[in-house]
PDB file of C-alpha atoms in Angstrom:
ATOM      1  CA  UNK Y  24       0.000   0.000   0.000  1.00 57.00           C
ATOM      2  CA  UNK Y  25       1.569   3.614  -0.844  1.00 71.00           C
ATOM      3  CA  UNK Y  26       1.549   6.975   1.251  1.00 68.00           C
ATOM      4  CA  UNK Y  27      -1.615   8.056  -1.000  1.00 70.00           C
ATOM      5  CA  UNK Y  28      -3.628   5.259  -0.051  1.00 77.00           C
ATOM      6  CA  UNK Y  29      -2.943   6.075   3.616  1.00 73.00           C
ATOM      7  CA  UNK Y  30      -3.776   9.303   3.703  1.00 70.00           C
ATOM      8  CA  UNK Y  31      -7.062   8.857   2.077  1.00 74.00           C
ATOM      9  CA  UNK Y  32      -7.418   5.927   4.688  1.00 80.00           C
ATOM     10  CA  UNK Y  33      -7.005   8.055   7.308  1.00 81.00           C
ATOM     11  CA  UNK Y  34      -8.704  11.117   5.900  1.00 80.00           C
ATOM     12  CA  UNK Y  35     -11.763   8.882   5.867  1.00 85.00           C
ATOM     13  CA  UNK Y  36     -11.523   7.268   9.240  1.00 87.00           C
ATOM     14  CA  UNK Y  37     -11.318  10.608  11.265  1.00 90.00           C
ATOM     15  CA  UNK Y  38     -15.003  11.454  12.569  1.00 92.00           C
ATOM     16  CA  UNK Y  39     -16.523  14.174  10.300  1.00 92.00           C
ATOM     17  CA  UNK Y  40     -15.963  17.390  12.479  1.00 92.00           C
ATOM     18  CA  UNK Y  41     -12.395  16.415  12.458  1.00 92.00           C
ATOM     19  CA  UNK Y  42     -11.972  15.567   8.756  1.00 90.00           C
ATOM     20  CA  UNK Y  43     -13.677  19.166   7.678  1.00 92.00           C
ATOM     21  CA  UNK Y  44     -11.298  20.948  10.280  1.00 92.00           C
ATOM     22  CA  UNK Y  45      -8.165  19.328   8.917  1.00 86.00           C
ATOM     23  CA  UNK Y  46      -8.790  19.728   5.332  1.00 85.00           C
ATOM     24  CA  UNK Y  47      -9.461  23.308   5.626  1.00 90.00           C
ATOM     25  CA  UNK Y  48      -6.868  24.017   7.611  1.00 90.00           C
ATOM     26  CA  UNK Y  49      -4.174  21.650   5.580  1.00 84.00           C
ATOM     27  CA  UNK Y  50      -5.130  21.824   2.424  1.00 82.00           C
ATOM     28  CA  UNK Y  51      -7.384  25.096   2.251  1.00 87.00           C
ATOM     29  CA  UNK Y  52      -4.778  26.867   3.927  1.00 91.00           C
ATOM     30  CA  UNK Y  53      -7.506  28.566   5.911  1.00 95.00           C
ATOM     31  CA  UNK Y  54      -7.050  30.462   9.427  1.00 98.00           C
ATOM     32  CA  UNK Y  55      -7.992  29.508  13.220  1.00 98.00           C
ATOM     33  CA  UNK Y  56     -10.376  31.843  13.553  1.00 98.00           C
ATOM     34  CA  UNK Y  57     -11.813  31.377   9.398  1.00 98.00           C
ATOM     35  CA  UNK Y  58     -12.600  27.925   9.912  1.00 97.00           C
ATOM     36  CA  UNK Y  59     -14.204  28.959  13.729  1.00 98.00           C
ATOM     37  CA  UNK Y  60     -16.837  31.274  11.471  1.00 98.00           C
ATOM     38  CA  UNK Y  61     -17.266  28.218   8.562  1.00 97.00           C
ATOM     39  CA  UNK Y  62     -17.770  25.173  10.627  1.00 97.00           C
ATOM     40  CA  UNK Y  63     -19.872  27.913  13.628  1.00 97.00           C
ATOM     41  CA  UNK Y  64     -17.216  26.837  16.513  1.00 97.00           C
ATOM     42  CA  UNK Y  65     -15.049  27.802  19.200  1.00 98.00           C
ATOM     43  CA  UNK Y  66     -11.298  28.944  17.933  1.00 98.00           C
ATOM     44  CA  UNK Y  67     -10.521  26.517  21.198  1.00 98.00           C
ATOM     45  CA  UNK Y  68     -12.660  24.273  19.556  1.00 98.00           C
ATOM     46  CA  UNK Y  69     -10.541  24.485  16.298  1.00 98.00           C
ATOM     47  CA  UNK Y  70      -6.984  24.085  17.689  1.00 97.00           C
ATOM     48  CA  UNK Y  71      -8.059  21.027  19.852  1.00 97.00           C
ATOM     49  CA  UNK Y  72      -9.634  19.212  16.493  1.00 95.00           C
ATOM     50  CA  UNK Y  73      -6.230  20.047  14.616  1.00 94.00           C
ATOM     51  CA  UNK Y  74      -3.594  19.167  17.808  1.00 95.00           C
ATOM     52  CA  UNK Y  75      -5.820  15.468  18.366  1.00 94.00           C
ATOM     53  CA  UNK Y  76      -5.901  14.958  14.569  1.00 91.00           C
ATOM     54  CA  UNK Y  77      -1.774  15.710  14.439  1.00 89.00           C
ATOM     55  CA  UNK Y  78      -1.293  12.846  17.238  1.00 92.00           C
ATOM     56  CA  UNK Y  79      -3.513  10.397  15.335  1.00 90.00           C
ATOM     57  CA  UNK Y  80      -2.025  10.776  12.164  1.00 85.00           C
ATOM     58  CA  UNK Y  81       1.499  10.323  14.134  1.00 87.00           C
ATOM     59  CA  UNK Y  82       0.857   7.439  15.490  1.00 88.00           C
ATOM     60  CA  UNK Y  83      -0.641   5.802  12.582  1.00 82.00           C
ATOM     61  CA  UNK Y  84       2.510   6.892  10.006  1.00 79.00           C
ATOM     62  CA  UNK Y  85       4.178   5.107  12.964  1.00 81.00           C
ATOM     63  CA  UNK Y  86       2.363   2.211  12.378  1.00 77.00           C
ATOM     64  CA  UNK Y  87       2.716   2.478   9.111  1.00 74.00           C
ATOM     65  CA  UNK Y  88       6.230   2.839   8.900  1.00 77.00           C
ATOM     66  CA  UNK Y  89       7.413  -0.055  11.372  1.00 69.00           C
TER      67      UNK Y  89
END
């Protein structure tokens, strides 16, 4: 299995609020506070999605690379 296949693996085992949050922030480039307005959340709210989403996807490339 490549890296692409694991990303979109992952991408579409993280529960929804979690998958939007990333993939603005990622690969929309978007703002704390931006995707706080789009998604009608906390900034808090925002930077605790991204930080628990960053220590997922760490520990499963570490999985994947072992």
């Amino acid at each position: 299995h490549g890296t692409r296949e694991f990303v979109i693996r992952f991408a579409d085992a993280l529960p929804a609020e979690m998958r939007t949050v990333i993939i603005l922030y990622a690969l929309q480039g978007m703002q704390y506070e931006e995707i706080a307005e789009v998604t009608r959340t906390s900034v808090g709210t925002v930077k605790s999605r991204i930080f628990f989403t960053r220590q997922r996807l760490q520990s499963q490339l570490h999985d994947f690379i072992a």
